[in-house]
mmCIF file of C-alpha atoms in Angstrom:
data_model
loop_
_atom_site.group_PDB
_atom_site.id
_atom_site.type_symbol
_atom_site.label_atom_id
_atom_site.label_comp_id
_atom_site.label_asym_id
_atom_site.label_seq_id
_atom_site.Cartn_x
_atom_site.Cartn_y
_atom_site.Cartn_z
ATOM 1 C CA MET A 1 0.000 0.000 0.000
ATOM 2 C CA PRO A 2 1.559 3.375 -0.950
ATOM 3 C CA ALA A 3 2.589 5.795 1.765
ATOM 4 C CA ILE A 4 0.486 8.880 2.465
ATOM 5 C CA VAL A 5 1.610 11.747 0.221
ATOM 6 C CA GLY A 6 2.931 14.765 2.087
ATOM 7 C CA ALA A 7 5.649 15.937 4.389
ATOM 8 C CA ARG A 8 6.925 13.379 6.845
ATOM 9 C CA ARG A 9 6.462 14.589 10.405
ATOM 10 C CA PRO A 10 8.793 13.393 13.158
ATOM 11 C CA ALA A 11 7.364 10.366 14.952
ATOM 12 C CA ALA A 12 5.665 11.142 18.245
ATOM 13 C CA GLU A 13 7.593 10.294 21.384
ATOM 14 C CA GLY A 14 7.362 6.605 22.307
ATOM 15 C CA ILE A 15 6.366 5.414 18.825
ATOM 16 C CA SER A 16 8.647 2.916 17.133
ATOM 17 C CA PRO A 17 9.712 3.452 13.475
ATOM 18 C CA ARG A 18 6.866 3.016 11.015
ATOM 19 C CA LEU A 19 6.146 -0.355 9.546
ATOM 20 C CA ALA A 20 6.392 -1.074 5.883
ATOM 21 C CA ALA A 21 3.047 -1.512 4.171
ATOM 22 C CA VAL A 22 1.375 -4.757 5.265
ATOM 23 C CA ASN A 23 -1.839 -6.553 4.474
ATOM 24 C CA ARG A 24 -4.924 -5.842 6.564
ATOM 25 C CA THR A 25 -4.768 -8.980 8.704
ATOM 26 C CA ASP A 26 -1.181 -8.277 9.747
ATOM 27 C CA ARG A 27 -2.066 -4.633 10.339
ATOM 28 C CA LEU A 28 -4.949 -5.594 12.648
ATOM 29 C CA TYR A 29 -2.637 -7.743 14.748
ATOM 30 C CA ALA A 30 -0.024 -4.975 14.795
ATOM 31 C CA LEU A 31 -2.667 -2.411 15.784
ATOM 32 C CA VAL A 32 -3.630 -4.465 18.822
ATOM 33 C CA GLU A 33 -0.004 -4.790 19.893
ATOM 34 C CA GLU A 34 0.619 -1.062 19.354
ATOM 35 C CA LEU A 35 -2.316 -0.220 21.623
ATOM 36 C CA ARG A 36 -1.251 -2.865 24.145
ATOM 37 C CA ALA A 37 2.267 -1.430 24.332
ATOM 38 C CA ALA A 38 0.952 2.126 24.776
ATOM 39 C CA ALA A 39 -1.733 1.297 27.374
ATOM 40 C CA PRO A 40 -2.958 2.938 29.505
ATOM 41 C CA ARG A 41 -1.976 5.933 27.353
ATOM 42 C CA PRO A 42 -4.219 6.560 24.330
ATOM 43 C CA ARG A 43 -3.136 6.554 20.694
ATOM 44 C CA SER A 44 -4.915 8.898 18.307
ATOM 45 C CA ALA A 45 -6.142 7.695 14.913
ATOM 46 C CA ARG A 46 -3.849 10.248 13.279
ATOM 47 C CA VAL A 47 -0.776 8.905 15.077
ATOM 48 C CA LEU A 48 -1.744 5.314 14.224
ATOM 49 C CA ALA A 49 -2.291 6.303 10.585
ATOM 50 C CA ARG A 50 1.252 7.687 10.401
ATOM 51 C CA ARG A 51 2.567 4.577 12.166
ATOM 52 C CA PHE A 52 1.066 2.211 9.599
ATOM 53 C CA GLU A 53 1.220 4.546 6.594
ATOM 54 C CA VAL A 54 -2.493 4.428 5.867
ATOM 55 C CA SER A 55 -5.292 6.981 6.032
ATOM 56 C CA VAL A 56 -7.051 8.002 9.242
ATOM 57 C CA ARG A 57 -10.277 6.617 7.788
ATOM 58 C CA THR A 58 -8.616 3.220 7.266
ATOM 59 C CA ILE A 59 -7.419 3.162 10.882
ATOM 60 C CA GLU A 60 -10.876 4.050 12.144
ATOM 61 C CA ARG A 61 -12.368 1.219 10.064
ATOM 62 C CA ASP A 62 -9.772 -1.193 11.440
ATOM 63 C CA LEU A 63 -10.444 -0.151 15.039
ATOM 64 C CA ALA A 64 -14.194 -0.519 14.522
ATOM 65 C CA ALA A 65 -13.642 -4.040 13.169
ATOM 66 C CA LEU A 66 -11.534 -4.939 16.219
ATOM 67 C CA GLN A 67 -14.191 -3.568 18.571
ATOM 68 C CA GLN A 68 -16.825 -5.695 16.830
ATOM 69 C CA THR A 69 -14.792 -8.823 17.620
ATOM 70 C CA GLY A 70 -15.135 -8.007 21.323
ATOM 71 C CA LEU A 71 -11.708 -6.493 21.974
ATOM 72 C CA PRO A 72 -11.924 -3.959 24.853
ATOM 73 C CA ILE A 73 -10.885 -0.904 22.829
ATOM 74 C CA HIS A 74 -12.528 2.391 23.740
ATOM 75 C CA ALA A 75 -12.102 5.993 22.641
ATOM 76 C CA GLU A 76 -11.093 8.758 25.048
ATOM 77 C CA PRO A 77 -12.299 12.248 24.039
ATOM 78 C CA GLY A 78 -10.268 15.453 24.196
ATOM 79 C CA ARG A 79 -7.139 16.897 22.626
ATOM 80 C CA SER A 80 -4.920 14.306 24.322
ATOM 81 C CA GLY A 81 -7.408 11.513 23.796
ATOM 82 C CA GLY A 82 -7.438 8.607 21.387
ATOM 83 C CA TYR A 83 -7.951 4.850 21.456
ATOM 84 C CA VAL A 84 -7.065 2.727 24.486
ATOM 85 C CA LEU A 85 -6.854 -1.056 24.889
ATOM 86 C CA ASP A 86 -7.708 -2.495 28.302
ATOM 87 C CA ARG A 87 -4.669 -4.720 28.901
ATOM 88 C CA GLY A 88 -6.269 -6.274 31.969
ATOM 89 C CA ARG A 89 -8.932 -7.936 29.815
ATOM 90 C CA THR A 90 -6.685 -9.252 27.021
ATOM 91 C CA LEU A 91 -3.784 -11.662 26.706
ATOM 92 C CA PRO A 92 -0.548 -11.091 24.798
ATOM 93 C CA PRO A 93 -0.026 -13.237 21.696
ATOM 94 C CA LEU A 94 1.121 -16.814 22.233
ATOM 95 C CA THR A 95 4.547 -17.377 20.720
ATOM 96 C CA ILE A 96 5.212 -21.065 20.047
ATOM 97 C CA THR A 97 8.170 -22.288 18.012
ATOM 98 C CA PRO A 98 7.863 -25.181 15.530
ATOM 99 C CA ALA A 99 10.094 -27.294 17.809
ATOM 100 C CA GLU A 100 7.840 -26.605 20.812
ATOM 101 C CA ALA A 101 4.725 -27.552 18.842
ATOM 102 C CA THR A 102 6.394 -30.781 17.707
ATOM 103 C CA ALA A 103 7.424 -31.548 21.296
ATOM 104 C CA LEU A 104 3.772 -31.232 22.333
ATOM 105 C CA ALA A 105 2.779 -33.682 19.596
ATOM 106 C CA VAL A 106 5.401 -36.181 20.814
ATOM 107 C CA GLY A 107 4.139 -35.782 24.374
ATOM 108 C CA LEU A 108 0.576 -36.353 23.168
ATOM 109 C CA HIS A 109 1.582 -39.808 21.942
ATOM 110 C CA ALA A 110 2.846 -40.648 25.434
ATOM 111 C CA LEU A 111 -0.486 -39.604 26.971
ATOM 112 C CA ALA A 112 -2.509 -42.319 25.213
ATOM 113 C CA GLY A 113 -4.574 -44.204 27.776
ATOM 114 C CA THR A 114 -4.378 -41.466 30.434
ATOM 115 C CA PRO A 115 -7.167 -39.203 31.736
ATOM 116 C CA PHE A 116 -5.509 -36.284 29.952
ATOM 117 C CA ALA A 117 -5.268 -37.605 26.380
ATOM 118 C CA ALA A 118 -8.389 -35.841 25.078
ATOM 119 C CA ASP A 119 -7.538 -32.547 26.809
ATOM 120 C CA ALA A 120 -3.954 -32.686 25.541
ATOM 121 C CA ARG A 121 -5.180 -33.224 21.975
ATOM 122 C CA SER A 122 -7.544 -30.265 22.348
ATOM 123 C CA ALA A 123 -4.721 -28.094 23.730
ATOM 124 C CA LEU A 124 -2.453 -28.986 20.817
ATOM 125 C CA HIS A 125 -5.178 -28.009 18.329
ATOM 126 C CA LYS A 126 -5.565 -24.650 20.100
ATOM 127 C CA VAL A 127 -1.818 -24.042 19.968
ATOM 128 C CA LEU A 128 -1.698 -24.821 16.251
ATOM 129 C CA ALA A 129 -4.709 -22.566 15.617
ATOM 130 C CA VAL A 130 -2.965 -19.472 17.019
ATOM 131 C CA MET A 131 0.390 -20.105 15.350
ATOM 132 C CA PRO A 132 1.204 -17.983 12.288
ATOM 133 C CA GLU A 133 0.854 -19.887 9.030
ATOM 134 C CA ARG A 134 4.597 -19.954 8.351
ATOM 135 C CA GLU A 135 5.439 -21.405 11.791
ATOM 136 C CA ARG A 136 2.579 -23.897 11.504
ATOM 137 C CA ARG A 137 3.953 -25.159 8.171
ATOM 138 C CA ALA A 138 7.433 -25.406 9.696
ATOM 139 C CA ALA A 139 6.018 -27.422 12.614
ATOM 140 C CA ALA A 140 4.279 -29.797 10.187
ATOM 141 C CA GLU A 141 7.523 -30.253 8.220
ATOM 142 C CA LEU A 142 9.473 -30.960 11.420
ATOM 143 C CA ALA A 143 6.833 -33.437 12.615
ATOM 144 C CA GLU A 144 7.170 -35.296 9.304
ATOM 145 C CA ARG A 145 10.834 -35.919 10.194
ATOM 146 C CA VAL A 146 10.015 -37.487 13.572
ATOM 147 C CA ARG A 147 9.361 -41.203 13.982
ATOM 148 C CA LEU A 148 8.643 -43.006 17.254
ATOM 149 C CA LEU A 149 10.353 -46.316 17.988
ATOM 150 C CA VAL A 150 8.140 -49.093 19.398
ATOM 151 C CA PRO A 151 9.809 -52.377 20.429
ATOM 152 C CA ALA A 152 8.829 -55.030 17.899
ATOM 153 C CA ALA A 153 8.507 -57.688 20.624
ATOM 154 C CA ARG A 154 5.963 -55.662 22.572
ATOM 155 C CA PRO A 155 2.369 -55.274 21.331
ATOM 156 C CA ALA A 156 1.204 -51.787 20.529
ATOM 157 C CA ARG A 157 0.006 -49.858 23.554
ATOM 158 C CA PRO A 158 -3.806 -49.836 23.719
ATOM 159 C CA ALA A 159 -5.589 -46.552 23.323
ATOM 160 C CA GLY A 160 -6.997 -46.905 26.831
ATOM 161 C CA PRO A 161 -10.443 -46.119 28.156
ATOM 162 C CA THR A 162 -12.376 -43.062 27.096
ATOM 163 C CA VAL A 163 -12.545 -40.924 30.236
ATOM 164 C CA PRO A 164 -15.867 -39.059 30.572
ATOM 165 C CA ALA A 165 -15.618 -35.272 30.769
ATOM 166 C CA ALA A 166 -17.428 -35.278 34.127
ATOM 167 C CA LEU A 167 -14.678 -37.415 35.596
ATOM 168 C CA ARG A 168 -11.863 -35.339 34.061
ATOM 169 C CA GLU A 169 -13.408 -32.149 35.410
ATOM 170 C CA ALA A 170 -14.259 -33.565 38.828
ATOM 171 C CA LEU A 171 -11.209 -32.238 40.657
ATOM 172 C CA THR A 172 -11.594 -28.627 39.539
ATOM 173 C CA ALA A 173 -15.395 -28.702 39.791
ATOM 174 C CA GLY A 174 -15.253 -30.099 43.341
ATOM 175 C CA ARG A 175 -18.368 -32.243 42.837
ATOM 176 C CA VAL A 176 -19.292 -35.641 44.239
ATOM 177 C CA LEU A 177 -19.408 -38.340 41.564
ATOM 178 C CA ARG A 178 -21.613 -41.395 41.245
ATOM 179 C CA LEU A 179 -19.741 -44.238 39.592
ATOM 180 C CA GLU A 180 -20.969 -47.471 38.108
ATOM 181 C CA TYR A 181 -17.879 -49.521 38.824
ATOM 182 C CA ALA A 182 -16.986 -53.086 37.862
ATOM 183 C CA ALA A 183 -15.003 -54.905 40.514
ATOM 184 C CA ALA A 184 -12.319 -57.462 39.643
ATOM 185 C CA ALA A 185 -14.915 -60.250 39.709
ATOM 186 C CA GLY A 186 -17.034 -58.327 37.202
ATOM 187 C CA ARG A 187 -19.888 -57.318 39.532
ATOM 188 C CA VAL A 188 -20.992 -53.717 38.898
ATOM 189 C CA THR A 189 -21.782 -51.568 41.928
ATOM 190 C CA ALA A 190 -22.813 -47.938 42.420
ATOM 191 C CA ARG A 191 -20.357 -45.800 44.366
ATOM 192 C CA ASP A 192 -20.657 -42.178 45.468
ATOM 193 C CA VAL A 193 -17.121 -40.841 45.681
ATOM 194 C CA GLU A 194 -15.309 -37.587 46.432
ATOM 195 C CA PRO A 195 -12.501 -37.188 43.856
ATOM 196 C CA LEU A 196 -9.019 -36.625 45.294
ATOM 197 C CA GLY A 197 -6.691 -37.036 42.312
ATOM 198 C CA PHE A 198 -5.373 -39.321 39.602
ATOM 199 C CA LEU A 199 -2.784 -42.075 39.961
ATOM 200 C CA GLY A 200 -1.225 -43.731 36.980
ATOM 201 C CA GLY A 201 1.708 -44.864 34.932
ATOM 202 C CA GLU A 202 2.621 -47.468 32.359
ATOM 203 C CA GLU A 203 -0.005 -50.085 33.251
ATOM 204 C CA HIS A 204 -3.206 -48.490 34.548
ATOM 205 C CA TRP A 205 -4.685 -45.170 35.611
ATOM 206 C CA TYR A 206 -6.836 -44.788 38.705
ATOM 207 C CA LEU A 207 -9.197 -42.208 40.137
ATOM 208 C CA ALA A 208 -8.156 -41.700 43.754
ATOM 209 C CA ALA A 209 -11.295 -40.842 45.705
ATOM 210 C CA TRP A 210 -12.940 -41.001 49.092
ATOM 211 C CA CYS A 211 -15.463 -43.831 48.813
ATOM 212 C CA ARG A 212 -18.613 -43.043 50.804
ATOM 213 C CA LEU A 213 -19.622 -46.715 50.753
ATOM 214 C CA ARG A 214 -16.361 -47.842 52.402
ATOM 215 C CA ASP A 215 -15.811 -44.552 54.287
ATOM 216 C CA ALA A 216 -12.167 -44.662 53.230
ATOM 217 C CA PRO A 217 -9.899 -43.642 50.331
ATOM 218 C CA ARG A 218 -9.886 -46.004 47.385
ATOM 219 C CA GLY A 219 -8.360 -46.229 43.905
ATOM 220 C CA PHE A 220 -10.794 -46.908 41.038
ATOM 221 C CA ARG A 221 -9.308 -48.234 37.808
ATOM 222 C CA LEU A 222 -10.487 -46.023 34.965
ATOM 223 C CA ASP A 223 -11.018 -48.898 32.556
ATOM 224 C CA ARG A 224 -13.512 -50.397 35.023
ATOM 225 C CA VAL A 225 -15.666 -47.276 35.299
ATOM 226 C CA ARG A 226 -18.808 -48.067 33.314
ATOM 227 C CA ALA A 227 -20.602 -44.730 33.822
ATOM 228 C CA VAL A 228 -20.107 -41.539 35.782
ATOM 229 C CA THR A 229 -22.513 -38.795 36.862
ATOM 230 C CA ALA A 230 -21.629 -35.514 38.567
ATOM 231 C CA LEU A 231 -24.000 -34.966 41.501
ATOM 232 C CA ASP A 232 -25.230 -31.596 42.700
ATOM 233 C CA GLN A 233 -23.167 -31.922 45.875
ATOM 234 C CA ARG A 234 -19.942 -30.205 46.808
ATOM 235 C CA ALA A 235 -17.201 -32.547 47.967
ATOM 236 C CA PRO A 236 -15.832 -31.586 51.402
ATOM 237 C CA HIS A 237 -12.142 -30.891 51.768
ATOM 238 C CA ARG A 238 -10.206 -33.944 52.911
ATOM 239 C CA THR A 239 -6.509 -34.225 53.619
ATOM 240 C CA VAL A 240 -5.454 -37.601 52.227
ATOM 241 C CA ASP A 241 -1.921 -38.715 51.372
ATOM 242 C CA LEU A 242 -2.284 -40.250 47.906
ATOM 243 C CA ALA A 243 1.089 -41.957 48.343
ATOM 244 C CA ALA A 244 -0.464 -44.044 51.131
ATOM 245 C CA LEU A 245 -2.982 -45.674 48.800
ATOM 246 C CA ASP A 246 -2.370 -49.248 47.646
ATOM 247 C CA THR A 247 -1.138 -48.814 44.061
ATOM 248 C CA LEU A 248 0.011 -52.366 43.316
ATOM 249 C CA GLY A 249 3.419 -51.773 44.893
ATOM 250 C CA SER A 250 4.306 -48.758 42.736
ATOM 251 C CA ASP A 251 6.138 -45.710 43.992
ATOM 252 C CA VAL A 252 4.002 -42.572 43.941
ATOM 253 C CA VAL A 253 5.770 -39.407 42.815
ATOM 254 C CA PRO A 254 4.204 -35.953 42.365
ATOM 255 C CA LEU A 255 3.815 -34.209 39.022
ATOM 256 C CA ASP A 256 6.433 -31.473 38.615
ATOM 257 C CA ALA A 257 4.400 -28.355 39.430
ATOM 258 C CA ALA A 258 6.832 -26.145 37.496
ATOM 259 C CA ALA A 259 5.870 -28.017 34.340
ATOM 260 C CA VAL A 260 2.287 -26.771 34.502
ATOM 261 C CA MET A 261 2.703 -23.312 36.028
#
């Protein structure tokens, strides 16, 4: 897009050098970041027009389009007024490298059969959706160069049970669950439980919960849960050491909190 004809005024204080002409999509993203960097100070349409080398009318159209998407951009009247972005109600752009996206895909393979497989797949799709097209293509090309080695003597790892959303969300929702649970002998019983956490590893994953039938903590194998219903009851707070549960002789180690903070 050609630059505005006329004398070039010195850039206002705090404004970085003007961008070369860009397409509208890139300009919209850049506009948001310009307002984010300036907040809480306003930026006038005239200053933004000089910044992006377009007309004031074009900037006003762009800002109106951004407001229609729900971005918290408002206009402040007066000689020193302009457009302001509420930084407290927006998030900065997510910057993910192709290698990081590929690492997430590799980790997703390792999560097969766990309570977090579906959520991890959803998270990866969200990450890919916000990546710029060029980085997304680079991630796809890198993923094509990765192959996972599976011992030929060992059968392929099963996909594992499908974990109902109500069970996956139980810990954060803080609700009592009603399980239809098949014991080792195959008999199905109804259990009202208070979720405490998940235990798992190479062989099986368990829901650690306070069983109201047994009035004690128990581990429920996820592949034996036949149905689950979230009840309209809040689970009381209980202090239970998950490491004390019988987990078939396995050591219980905590998830590295730094990895999810």
